[in-house]
Short mmCIF file of C-alpha atoms in Angstrom, two decimals:
data_model
loop_
_atom_site.label_atom_id
_atom_site.label_comp_id
_atom_site.label_asym_id
_atom_site.label_seq_id
_atom_site.Cartn_x
_atom_site.Cartn_y
_atom_site.Cartn_z
CA MET A 21 35.40 -53.08 -14.43
CA ARG A 22 32.89 -52.05 -11.79
CA ASP A 23 34.26 -49.58 -10.04
CA VAL A 24 34.84 -47.52 -13.37
CA SER A 25 31.06 -47.91 -14.74
CA SER A 26 29.61 -46.61 -11.68
CA ARG A 27 32.18 -43.76 -12.04
CA ARG A 28 31.41 -43.78 -16.15
CA GLU A 29 27.18 -43.29 -14.95
CA ALA A 30 28.13 -40.86 -11.30
CA GLU A 31 30.11 -38.84 -14.52
CA ARG A 32 27.28 -39.23 -17.00
CA LEU A 33 25.09 -37.63 -14.15
CA SER A 34 26.86 -34.83 -13.25
CA LEU A 35 26.71 -34.47 -17.12
CA VAL A 36 23.51 -33.85 -17.05
CA ARG A 37 22.28 -31.64 -13.93
CA ARG A 38 25.18 -29.39 -15.25
CA ILE A 39 22.51 -29.19 -18.55
CA LYS A 40 19.23 -29.53 -16.69
CA ASP A 41 20.08 -26.34 -14.69
CA LYS A 42 22.34 -24.33 -17.64
CA LEU A 43 18.55 -25.25 -19.23
CA PHE A 44 16.40 -24.02 -16.29
CA LEU A 45 18.54 -21.21 -15.81
CA VAL A 46 18.60 -20.15 -19.12
CA ILE A 47 14.28 -20.34 -18.75
CA LEU A 48 14.24 -18.04 -16.02
CA VAL A 49 16.55 -15.13 -17.87
CA VAL A 50 14.33 -15.56 -21.73
CA LEU A 51 11.07 -14.89 -18.75
CA SER A 52 11.58 -13.12 -16.19
CA MET A 53 12.77 -10.56 -19.99
CA ALA A 54 9.20 -11.12 -20.95
CA ALA A 55 8.16 -10.50 -18.41
CA PHE A 56 9.92 -7.15 -18.13
CA LEU A 57 10.82 -5.94 -21.83
CA PRO A 58 7.28 -4.25 -22.00
CA LEU A 59 7.45 -2.32 -19.38
CA PHE A 60 11.53 -1.68 -20.68
CA HIS A 61 9.40 -0.31 -23.22
CA ILE A 62 7.50 1.90 -22.29
CA VAL A 63 10.15 3.43 -20.28
CA ALA A 64 12.22 3.44 -23.23
CA SER A 65 9.44 5.70 -25.47
CA ILE A 66 8.79 7.53 -22.80
CA LEU A 67 11.78 8.71 -22.62
CA TYR A 68 13.19 9.20 -26.23
CA TYR A 69 9.87 10.42 -27.39
CA GLY A 70 8.82 12.89 -24.51
CA GLY A 71 13.14 13.87 -24.27
CA TRP A 72 12.39 15.12 -27.59
CA THR A 73 9.53 17.14 -26.62
CA LEU A 74 10.98 18.15 -23.57
CA LEU A 75 14.15 19.37 -25.65
CA ARG A 76 11.95 21.36 -28.16
CA GLY A 77 9.85 22.87 -25.66
CA GLY A 78 11.70 23.63 -22.13
CA LEU A 79 10.85 24.77 -19.13
CA SER A 80 7.97 26.81 -20.76
CA PHE A 81 6.74 23.19 -22.11
CA LEU A 82 5.48 23.29 -18.10
CA VAL A 83 4.15 26.04 -18.06
CA ASP A 84 1.86 27.44 -21.79
CA THR A 85 -1.37 26.65 -23.12
CA PRO A 86 -1.39 23.74 -25.24
CA PRO A 87 -0.99 24.37 -29.12
CA SER A 88 -4.20 24.18 -32.21
CA PRO A 89 -3.77 21.90 -34.36
CA LEU A 90 -1.70 22.55 -37.57
CA SER A 91 0.83 25.37 -35.27
CA SER A 92 3.73 24.18 -35.66
CA ASN A 93 4.55 25.53 -32.02
CA LEU A 94 4.43 22.80 -29.41
CA GLY A 95 2.19 25.69 -26.93
CA GLY A 96 3.18 23.25 -23.28
CA ILE A 97 1.33 21.28 -20.89
CA GLY A 98 0.10 24.44 -17.90
CA PRO A 99 -2.92 24.02 -17.45
CA ALA A 100 -3.08 20.18 -17.57
CA LEU A 101 -0.45 20.41 -15.24
CA VAL A 102 -1.57 23.38 -12.85
CA GLY A 103 -5.48 20.57 -12.55
CA SER A 104 -3.36 17.53 -12.00
CA ALA A 105 -2.30 19.53 -9.28
CA VAL A 106 -5.23 20.82 -7.89
CA LEU A 107 -6.27 17.11 -8.15
CA VAL A 108 -3.94 15.58 -5.87
CA PHE A 109 -4.72 18.71 -3.42
CA LEU A 110 -8.05 18.32 -3.20
CA THR A 111 -7.74 14.16 -4.08
CA VAL A 112 -5.71 13.95 -0.46
CA ILE A 113 -7.40 15.96 1.52
CA LEU A 114 -11.02 14.04 0.74
CA GLY A 115 -9.59 10.79 0.19
CA LEU A 116 -5.62 10.34 2.85
CA PRO A 117 -7.14 11.29 6.49
CA LEU A 118 -10.43 8.44 4.71
CA SER A 119 -8.01 5.91 4.42
CA PHE A 120 -6.52 6.44 7.92
CA MET A 121 -9.23 7.18 10.24
CA ALA A 122 -11.07 3.70 8.78
CA ALA A 123 -7.59 1.62 9.03
CA VAL A 124 -7.55 2.08 12.73
CA PHE A 125 -10.68 2.72 12.85
CA THR A 126 -10.40 -1.49 11.89
CA VAL A 127 -7.80 -2.52 13.57
CA GLU A 128 -8.19 -1.44 17.13
CA TYR A 129 -12.21 -2.20 17.38
CA PRO A 130 -11.78 -5.47 13.69
CA ASN A 131 -15.46 -6.41 15.47
CA THR A 132 -17.71 -4.44 15.41
CA LEU A 133 -19.95 -4.46 12.29
CA VAL A 134 -18.94 -1.02 11.17
CA ALA A 135 -14.88 -2.32 10.63
CA ARG A 136 -15.96 -5.34 9.10
CA VAL A 137 -18.30 -3.65 6.72
CA THR A 138 -15.29 -1.18 5.93
CA LYS A 139 -12.61 -3.95 5.12
CA LEU A 140 -15.56 -6.19 2.98
CA VAL A 141 -16.55 -2.46 0.93
CA CYS A 142 -12.64 -1.24 1.24
CA ARG A 143 -11.47 -4.53 -0.04
CA SER A 144 -14.12 -4.84 -2.93
CA PHE A 145 -13.83 -1.40 -3.86
CA THR A 146 -10.66 -2.29 -5.14
CA GLU A 147 -11.78 -3.94 -8.16
CA ILE A 148 -14.74 -2.32 -9.19
CA PRO A 149 -13.72 -0.80 -12.94
CA THR A 150 -13.06 3.20 -12.28
CA VAL A 151 -15.18 4.08 -14.96
CA LEU A 152 -18.10 3.22 -13.58
CA ILE A 153 -17.04 5.70 -10.34
CA GLY A 154 -16.34 8.26 -12.88
CA VAL A 155 -19.80 7.99 -13.24
CA LEU A 156 -21.31 7.23 -9.73
CA SER A 157 -19.65 10.19 -8.97
CA TYR A 158 -21.10 12.04 -12.39
CA THR A 159 -24.47 11.79 -11.06
CA LEU A 160 -22.83 12.23 -7.53
CA VAL A 161 -21.63 15.87 -7.84
CA VAL A 162 -21.61 16.87 -11.59
CA ILE A 163 -25.41 16.70 -12.51
CA PRO A 164 -26.40 18.44 -8.99
CA MET A 165 -23.81 20.60 -9.02
CA GLY A 166 -24.89 21.60 -13.34
CA ARG A 167 -21.18 21.07 -13.89
CA PHE A 168 -17.50 19.29 -14.01
CA SER A 169 -15.46 20.92 -12.02
CA ALA A 170 -12.29 20.10 -10.10
CA LEU A 171 -14.64 18.15 -7.48
CA ALA A 172 -16.41 15.65 -9.22
CA GLY A 173 -12.59 14.63 -10.09
CA ALA A 174 -11.38 14.77 -6.73
CA VAL A 175 -14.32 12.49 -5.45
CA ALA A 176 -14.28 10.08 -8.25
CA LEU A 177 -10.49 10.05 -7.50
CA ALA A 178 -11.16 9.44 -3.73
CA ILE A 179 -13.20 6.60 -4.45
CA VAL A 180 -11.12 5.16 -6.47
CA MET A 181 -7.76 5.52 -3.66
CA VAL A 182 -9.25 5.08 -1.31
CA PRO A 183 -9.13 1.09 -0.77
CA TYR A 184 -5.51 1.43 -1.53
CA SER A 185 -4.71 3.39 1.04
CA TYR A 186 -6.74 2.18 3.81
CA THR A 187 -5.26 -2.05 2.52
CA TYR A 188 -1.58 -0.50 2.80
CA MET A 189 -2.48 1.05 6.09
CA GLU A 190 -4.71 -1.21 7.91
CA GLU A 191 -2.30 -3.88 7.06
CA SER A 192 0.59 -2.18 8.12
CA LEU A 193 -1.10 -1.44 11.08
CA ALA A 194 -2.78 -4.75 11.98
CA SER A 195 1.01 -6.04 11.58
CA ILE A 196 1.85 -5.01 14.42
CA PRO A 197 3.13 -7.64 17.48
CA ARG A 198 1.04 -7.73 20.58
CA THR A 199 4.09 -7.12 22.36
CA TYR A 200 4.57 -3.51 21.47
CA ARG A 201 0.59 -3.22 21.66
CA GLU A 202 0.33 -4.28 24.95
CA ALA A 203 3.30 -2.25 26.11
CA ALA A 204 2.43 0.73 25.34
CA TYR A 205 -1.19 0.25 26.77
CA SER A 206 1.12 -0.86 30.32
CA LEU A 207 2.42 2.60 30.37
CA GLY A 208 -1.19 4.10 31.02
CA LEU A 209 -1.09 5.38 27.82
CA THR A 210 -5.25 5.71 26.60
CA ARG A 211 -6.09 4.76 22.74
CA PRO A 212 -5.60 7.86 21.45
CA ARG A 213 -2.99 7.91 22.74
CA ALA A 214 -1.08 4.92 21.69
CA VAL A 215 -2.38 5.33 18.65
CA PHE A 216 -1.63 8.31 17.40
CA SER A 217 2.19 8.06 20.17
CA VAL A 218 3.13 4.44 19.55
CA PHE A 219 1.05 2.70 16.60
CA THR A 220 0.44 4.88 14.22
CA ARG A 221 4.57 5.39 14.10
CA ILE A 222 6.37 1.91 13.83
CA ALA A 223 3.50 1.49 10.88
CA ARG A 224 4.50 4.85 9.09
CA ARG A 225 6.14 2.85 6.75
CA GLY A 226 3.16 0.84 5.57
CA ILE A 227 1.25 3.82 6.15
CA LEU A 228 3.06 6.18 3.79
CA THR A 229 3.59 3.59 0.98
CA GLY A 230 -0.06 4.21 1.82
CA VAL A 231 0.26 7.86 1.31
CA LEU A 232 2.34 6.50 -1.58
CA ILE A 233 -0.47 4.61 -3.33
CA GLY A 234 -2.59 7.18 -3.25
CA LEU A 235 -0.75 10.02 -4.74
CA ALA A 236 -0.03 7.37 -7.48
CA LYS A 237 -3.36 7.06 -8.18
CA ALA A 238 -4.56 10.44 -7.72
CA ALA A 239 -2.47 11.62 -10.39
CA GLY A 240 -2.22 9.36 -12.68
CA GLU A 241 -5.92 7.18 -13.27
CA THR A 242 -7.58 8.61 -15.98
CA ALA A 243 -11.15 6.71 -16.34
CA PRO A 244 -12.34 8.78 -13.07
CA LEU A 245 -11.24 12.09 -14.61
CA LEU A 246 -13.82 11.24 -18.43
CA PHE A 247 -16.89 12.46 -16.94
CA THR A 248 -16.18 14.65 -13.74
CA ILE A 249 -13.47 17.55 -15.12
CA GLY A 250 -14.73 17.94 -18.54
CA GLY A 251 -11.03 19.39 -19.23
CA LEU A 252 -9.55 22.48 -19.72
CA ARG A 253 -7.21 23.56 -22.05
CA HIS A 254 -6.78 26.56 -22.68
CA ALA A 255 -7.16 28.70 -19.14
CA TYR A 256 -5.29 27.45 -15.67
CA PHE A 257 -8.04 27.15 -13.44
CA ASN A 258 -11.26 28.86 -12.48
CA GLY A 259 -12.19 27.57 -8.71
CA PRO A 260 -12.70 24.02 -7.63
CA ASP A 261 -16.51 24.16 -8.83
CA HIS A 262 -15.42 24.85 -12.66
CA PRO A 263 -13.76 22.28 -14.48
CA VAL A 264 -9.89 21.38 -14.74
CA GLY A 265 -7.67 19.86 -17.09
CA ALA A 266 -5.20 16.82 -15.98
CA ILE A 267 -2.49 15.51 -17.73
CA PRO A 268 -3.81 12.19 -18.14
CA LEU A 269 -6.59 12.79 -19.36
CA LEU A 270 -4.37 15.37 -21.49
CA ILE A 271 -2.27 12.30 -23.11
CA TYR A 272 -5.92 10.09 -23.31
CA GLU A 273 -7.16 12.96 -25.64
CA PHE A 274 -4.67 14.35 -27.44
CA ALA A 275 -2.35 10.55 -28.23
CA LEU A 276 -6.09 9.90 -30.08
CA THR A 277 -6.32 12.53 -32.45
CA PRO A 278 -4.02 12.87 -35.89
CA TYR A 279 -2.40 16.05 -34.95
CA ARG A 280 1.55 15.68 -35.19
CA VAL A 281 1.75 18.13 -32.21
CA TYR A 282 -0.67 16.89 -30.12
CA ARG A 283 1.42 13.80 -30.04
CA GLU A 284 4.75 15.73 -29.91
CA VAL A 285 2.21 16.89 -26.28
CA ALA A 286 1.29 13.99 -24.79
CA TRP A 287 4.52 12.65 -25.19
CA GLY A 288 6.07 14.85 -23.26
CA ALA A 289 3.04 14.37 -21.32
CA ALA A 290 3.65 11.51 -19.93
CA LEU A 291 7.38 12.29 -19.42
CA VAL A 292 6.70 15.14 -17.22
CA LEU A 293 4.01 12.50 -14.83
CA ILE A 294 6.19 9.19 -14.52
CA ALA A 295 8.50 12.42 -13.28
CA ILE A 296 6.97 13.07 -10.75
CA TYR A 297 5.86 9.82 -10.09
CA LEU A 298 9.19 9.92 -9.31
CA VAL A 299 10.18 12.73 -7.91
CA ILE A 300 7.68 11.59 -5.06
CA PHE A 301 8.36 8.06 -4.69
CA VAL A 302 12.27 9.57 -4.19
CA VAL A 303 11.59 12.39 -1.63
CA LEU A 304 9.10 10.95 0.55
CA ARG A 305 11.52 6.57 0.03
CA ARG A 306 14.54 8.16 1.60
CA THR A 307 12.80 10.65 4.30
CA VAL A 308 11.11 8.52 6.72
CA ARG A 309 12.58 4.98 7.43
CA GLU A 310 11.45 1.40 7.67
CA VAL A 311 11.05 0.72 11.24
CA ARG A 312 13.56 -2.97 11.95
CA MET A 313 11.52 -4.51 13.91
CA MET B 11 -0.87 -5.45 57.12
CA SER B 12 -1.58 -4.00 54.26
CA TYR B 13 -2.59 -5.71 50.65
CA ALA B 14 -1.02 -4.58 47.62
CA VAL B 15 -3.21 -7.32 45.07
CA GLU B 16 -6.37 -9.11 46.64
CA VAL B 17 -7.97 -11.55 44.88
CA GLU B 18 -11.36 -13.02 44.95
CA ASN B 19 -12.60 -16.59 43.20
CA LEU B 20 -11.28 -15.26 39.78
CA ARG B 21 -12.57 -16.91 36.83
CA VAL B 22 -10.97 -16.85 33.43
CA ARG B 23 -12.54 -17.96 30.45
CA ILE B 24 -11.47 -17.42 26.94
CA GLY B 25 -13.06 -19.23 24.03
CA GLY B 26 -14.06 -22.32 26.50
CA PHE B 27 -11.25 -22.69 27.77
CA GLU B 28 -10.95 -22.52 32.11
CA VAL B 29 -7.17 -20.85 32.29
CA LEU B 30 -8.23 -19.59 35.34
CA ARG B 31 -10.49 -21.76 37.64
CA ASP B 32 -11.50 -20.15 41.21
CA LEU B 33 -8.58 -18.53 42.35
CA THR B 34 -8.40 -16.25 45.81
CA PHE B 35 -5.61 -15.53 47.43
CA LYS B 36 -3.30 -12.18 48.84
CA VAL B 37 0.07 -10.06 47.55
CA PRO B 38 1.17 -8.10 51.07
CA GLU B 39 2.21 -4.61 49.79
CA ASN B 40 6.10 -3.80 49.41
CA THR B 41 6.62 -7.72 48.61
CA ILE B 42 8.42 -9.99 45.77
CA PHE B 43 5.09 -11.59 45.23
CA THR B 44 5.67 -15.19 43.00
CA VAL B 45 3.78 -16.79 40.95
CA MET B 46 5.14 -20.32 39.66
CA GLY B 47 4.75 -22.57 37.99
CA PRO B 48 4.45 -24.98 34.67
CA SER B 49 3.92 -22.99 30.95
CA GLY B 50 -0.13 -23.00 30.95
CA SER B 51 -1.09 -23.02 33.68
CA GLY B 52 -2.42 -19.56 33.47
CA LYS B 53 0.39 -17.18 34.89
CA SER B 54 0.16 -14.70 32.49
CA THR B 55 -3.32 -14.48 32.36
CA LEU B 56 -3.45 -14.04 36.25
CA LEU B 57 -0.64 -10.92 35.35
CA ARG B 58 -3.31 -9.25 32.62
CA VAL B 59 -6.57 -9.76 34.65
CA ILE B 60 -4.46 -7.44 37.69
CA ASN B 61 -3.54 -4.43 35.37
CA ARG B 62 -7.04 -5.24 32.82
CA LEU B 63 -4.73 -5.88 29.69
CA ILE B 64 -7.11 -8.48 29.65
CA ASP B 65 -8.99 -6.28 27.36
CA LEU B 66 -7.32 -6.53 24.51
CA ILE B 67 -8.66 -10.23 24.30
CA PRO B 68 -12.03 -9.54 23.38
CA GLU B 69 -12.85 -13.20 24.00
CA ALA B 70 -12.01 -13.24 27.73
CA GLU B 71 -14.65 -13.91 30.01
CA VAL B 72 -13.80 -12.73 33.52
CA SER B 73 -15.64 -13.46 37.28
CA GLY B 74 -14.45 -12.40 40.72
CA ARG B 75 -13.43 -9.49 42.72
CA VAL B 76 -9.65 -8.01 41.79
CA VAL B 77 -8.70 -5.40 43.91
CA VAL B 78 -5.61 -3.21 43.13
CA LEU B 79 -4.05 -1.25 44.91
CA GLY B 80 -7.18 -0.32 46.61
CA ARG B 81 -9.54 0.08 43.97
CA ASP B 82 -11.96 -2.53 42.03
CA VAL B 83 -10.51 -2.86 38.91
CA PHE B 84 -13.25 -4.20 37.09
CA LYS B 85 -15.17 -0.83 38.13
CA ALA B 86 -11.56 1.02 37.66
CA ASP B 87 -10.46 2.78 34.46
CA PRO B 88 -8.18 0.64 33.53
CA TYR B 89 -5.41 3.77 31.79
CA ARG B 90 -5.44 5.53 35.50
CA LEU B 91 -5.06 1.82 36.94
CA ARG B 92 -2.58 1.38 35.06
CA THR B 93 0.02 4.54 35.47
CA ARG B 94 0.55 2.97 38.98
CA ILE B 95 0.82 -0.70 38.07
CA GLY B 96 3.20 -1.07 35.83
CA MET B 97 5.19 -3.81 33.48
CA VAL B 98 7.39 -6.98 32.07
CA PHE B 99 7.01 -9.45 29.31
CA GLN B 100 8.69 -12.39 28.85
CA THR B 101 9.78 -11.26 25.48
CA PRO B 102 11.61 -8.11 25.45
CA ASN B 103 10.03 -5.56 23.40
CA PRO B 104 11.47 -1.92 23.67
CA PHE B 105 9.12 0.46 20.74
CA PRO B 106 11.79 0.01 17.89
CA HIS B 107 10.77 3.30 16.74
CA LEU B 108 12.54 5.46 19.45
CA SER B 109 15.75 5.70 21.40
CA ILE B 110 16.43 4.16 24.08
CA TYR B 111 15.71 7.57 25.85
CA GLU B 112 12.71 8.12 24.73
CA ASN B 113 12.16 4.40 25.77
CA VAL B 114 12.46 5.92 28.92
CA ALA B 115 10.94 8.97 29.23
CA LEU B 116 7.37 8.32 27.13
CA GLY B 117 5.17 7.08 29.39
CA PRO B 118 5.79 10.24 32.12
CA LYS B 119 5.52 12.35 28.96
CA LEU B 120 2.79 11.36 27.46
CA ASN B 121 1.58 10.73 30.96
CA GLY B 122 2.31 14.52 31.87
CA LEU B 123 4.46 12.92 35.21
CA VAL B 124 6.85 16.02 34.36
CA LYS B 125 7.10 18.65 34.64
CA SER B 126 10.34 19.76 32.28
CA LYS B 127 12.90 18.38 30.73
CA LYS B 128 15.37 18.30 33.41
CA GLU B 129 13.30 16.68 35.17
CA LEU B 130 12.55 14.50 32.95
CA ASP B 131 16.55 13.74 32.06
CA ASN B 132 16.95 12.85 36.50
CA LEU B 133 13.39 11.19 35.88
CA VAL B 134 15.17 8.71 32.38
CA ARG B 135 19.17 8.30 34.14
CA TRP B 136 17.26 7.30 37.65
CA ALA B 137 15.36 4.36 35.94
CA LEU B 138 18.46 3.24 33.95
CA GLU B 139 20.34 3.21 36.85
CA LYS B 140 17.45 1.65 38.77
CA ALA B 141 18.38 -1.46 35.93
CA MET B 142 21.05 -1.49 35.91
CA LEU B 143 21.59 -0.65 32.53
CA TRP B 144 22.40 3.15 32.56
CA GLU B 145 26.80 3.04 32.34
CA GLU B 146 25.70 0.63 29.37
CA VAL B 147 24.19 3.07 27.61
CA LYS B 148 24.90 6.71 29.09
CA ASP B 149 27.04 7.36 25.49
CA LYS B 150 24.56 6.33 22.81
CA LEU B 151 20.89 7.44 25.23
CA ASP B 152 19.51 8.30 21.48
CA VAL B 153 20.32 5.83 19.36
CA PRO B 154 17.40 3.23 18.74
CA PRO B 155 17.90 0.37 21.47
CA LEU B 156 17.85 -2.51 18.26
CA GLY B 157 21.87 -2.78 18.61
CA LEU B 158 21.51 -4.02 22.72
CA SER B 159 20.87 -7.70 23.41
CA GLY B 160 18.25 -9.39 24.77
CA GLY B 161 19.01 -8.82 28.33
CA GLN B 162 19.83 -5.13 28.15
CA GLN B 163 16.97 -4.47 25.60
CA GLN B 164 15.01 -6.14 28.59
CA ARG B 165 16.84 -3.35 30.73
CA LEU B 166 15.74 -1.07 29.21
CA CYS B 167 12.15 -2.55 30.16
CA ILE B 168 12.37 -2.24 33.14
CA ALA B 169 13.22 1.26 33.07
CA ARG B 170 10.47 1.68 30.79
CA ALA B 171 8.21 0.68 34.07
CA LEU B 172 10.12 2.07 37.06
CA ALA B 173 10.08 5.51 34.55
CA MET B 174 6.37 5.42 36.20
CA ARG B 175 7.42 5.40 39.48
CA PRO B 176 4.61 2.54 39.61
CA GLU B 177 3.65 0.85 42.75
CA LEU B 178 2.91 -2.41 41.16
CA LEU B 179 5.49 -3.78 38.51
CA LEU B 180 4.52 -7.25 36.90
CA LEU B 181 7.14 -9.19 35.26
CA ASP B 182 6.61 -12.11 33.35
CA GLU B 183 9.25 -14.18 32.89
CA PRO B 184 11.11 -11.82 32.71
CA THR B 185 14.31 -13.78 32.08
CA ALA B 186 12.84 -16.92 30.32
CA ASN B 187 14.33 -14.87 27.02
CA VAL B 188 17.67 -13.16 28.83
CA ASP B 189 21.37 -15.36 29.14
CA PRO B 190 21.71 -16.06 32.41
CA ILE B 191 24.59 -13.43 33.74
CA ASN B 192 22.00 -10.94 32.53
CA ALA B 193 18.89 -13.07 34.40
CA ARG B 194 21.05 -12.38 37.96
CA LYS B 195 21.47 -8.34 37.35
CA ILE B 196 17.39 -8.75 36.58
CA GLU B 197 17.20 -10.43 40.18
CA ASP B 198 19.89 -8.13 41.48
CA VAL B 199 17.66 -5.42 39.92
CA LEU B 200 14.60 -6.43 41.67
CA ILE B 201 15.71 -7.51 44.80
CA SER B 202 17.60 -3.98 45.40
CA PHE B 203 14.42 -1.95 44.56
CA ARG B 204 11.99 -4.53 46.27
CA ARG B 205 14.87 -3.18 49.50
CA GLU B 206 14.44 0.11 49.04
CA GLY B 207 10.33 -0.09 49.18
CA GLY B 208 7.50 1.79 48.06
CA VAL B 209 6.68 -0.79 45.99
CA THR B 210 5.07 -4.20 45.14
CA ILE B 211 6.09 -6.11 43.28
CA MET B 212 5.12 -9.44 41.44
CA MET B 213 6.84 -11.79 39.60
CA VAL B 214 5.61 -15.02 37.63
CA THR B 215 8.46 -16.92 37.00
CA HIS B 216 8.30 -21.18 36.02
CA SER B 217 11.75 -21.60 37.51
CA PRO B 218 12.17 -22.69 41.06
CA PRO B 219 15.78 -21.42 41.46
CA GLN B 220 14.36 -17.69 40.77
CA ALA B 221 11.75 -18.24 42.73
CA SER B 222 14.11 -18.61 46.22
CA ARG B 223 16.48 -16.26 45.21
CA VAL B 224 13.92 -13.46 45.24
CA SER B 225 10.08 -14.12 47.56
CA ASP B 226 9.34 -13.13 50.21
CA TYR B 227 6.26 -15.25 49.25
CA ILE B 228 5.00 -17.74 47.13
CA ALA B 229 1.77 -19.14 44.93
CA PHE B 230 2.53 -21.99 43.43
CA ILE B 231 -0.24 -22.11 40.28
CA TYR B 232 -1.27 -25.53 38.74
CA MET B 233 -3.74 -26.13 35.49
CA GLY B 234 -5.22 -22.30 36.19
CA GLN B 235 -5.81 -23.15 40.41
CA LEU B 236 -4.31 -21.86 43.36
CA VAL B 237 -2.07 -25.25 45.06
CA GLU B 238 -0.62 -23.84 47.20
CA VAL B 239 0.51 -20.42 48.50
CA GLY B 240 3.50 -19.23 51.95
CA PRO B 241 5.45 -17.13 52.69
CA ALA B 242 9.02 -18.28 50.17
CA ASP B 243 10.26 -20.32 53.28
CA GLN B 244 7.77 -22.21 54.32
CA VAL B 245 6.70 -23.84 51.27
CA PHE B 246 10.01 -23.49 49.89
CA VAL B 247 11.70 -26.35 52.66
CA ASN B 248 7.55 -27.62 53.75
CA PRO B 249 5.54 -27.52 50.60
CA ARG B 250 2.27 -28.85 52.60
CA ASN B 251 0.98 -30.03 48.85
CA LYS B 252 2.73 -32.98 47.62
CA LEU B 253 2.34 -31.45 43.82
CA THR B 254 3.67 -27.99 45.12
CA GLU B 255 6.94 -30.98 46.31
CA ARG B 256 6.77 -32.36 43.39
CA PHE B 257 7.44 -29.26 40.89
CA LEU B 258 10.08 -27.78 43.57
CA ARG B 259 11.76 -31.08 42.22
CA GLY B 260 11.32 -30.81 39.03
CA GLU B 261 8.86 -34.02 38.33
CA VAL B 262 5.53 -31.66 37.03
CA SER B 263 7.19 -29.34 34.32
#
């Protein structure tokens, strides 16, 4: 008798366990769907609406100037695309060497005052609202120069970007095991040689991630541009010290208008922006292999 | 007799802890000199003073006099000094981002020790042969070293050090993470390399049998202090100190 009852008890328990297990699984799936859905929604709508725009506009959408508000002609985002390319280029030139050298310095001389301050400033700058950085660049660059410019935008973008790039680069350099550092120095390598011929190459994947994050920030940030680049809709490029357009800014401005054709252009621009991200990421990730340790 | 290493009243403190206390000894040239002692007795730190890798530990305080290859190490340029001193570490640490060939070639190339690719090729082959690794890797010189076994990786690290043509070779428990067969091979590498002359080998180990197999001279360090130093036969057959005797019998660890 006892045998039977204890077996029943065990069966009952195992049933409860199985139900709990299934329930838990369902909850997990539902929650992760909930987290994933907004992202899916964003990407899907951009693909859908942006796709229609690109189909209608064709390649000339990437080249032409934007339409007038009530025109039936779609026009294009040529100036904004050129402006974004210029901004990314200038930002990378300003920001990446700075992030990289700062990362190398703080890892190699961690106990110096400069290193500690650098680390602290970079950590806190990732938290500052980027619109404030736009205002900062407005004060530092736009007002003295007397006009909006690509340069002012690049300065703002670089200030936004450096802490992110720096953090990735610093962490990947700092995580190189000490035994490799000792090995490099035991061969008589001077510090610059050890850093540039050994350490940065071991950490290349992390440094690359820093570069990618930097590029993404430079290409996608909108707020730092509000007070800095001025916008340039119908001309392409007049020089780095003149106003330029930018894709994120164009999306922001056009999406807020009531004009149908502007919204179509904004959707198309969003798709182009995402496509640019994708290309950069895929190409760089494929070309730089991770160092297994 | 001339000496490759002369240590006088060496003291090292790291973070308030006395790692080495008043060491004094000399390492005769062209010999294998083994520093023996239980784990944590300061042996590795001693090696790192000799090639100034101790500089990487900013909180280390060092005092005393250490003369290596005729130069006072604390007055010498550490980078120049290290080009004459090779080092092999406790954990095999070939550079993971380089191929087998590049691991061996890196030191000579970056220090400008070779003039041509041909010369570098020959040097790499020579070093790999000396480390008894050439036959095992000659067909895969351009693959990363992580596919090699631990023992092969360690011999690669020895080749990397030998390629610099060091006058002094430091080994920090080179067989601690290596299987017994590879450990024997590494011992053979050291003995045959010593026989050719022109190099002094200073090895750290906590294994008395290993010390007895390879050493000409032995120093026994315990808790950062030098207990005994002398020719290997004498230390093994006739230890002067009770503590040495007990360590050799495996009673101290």
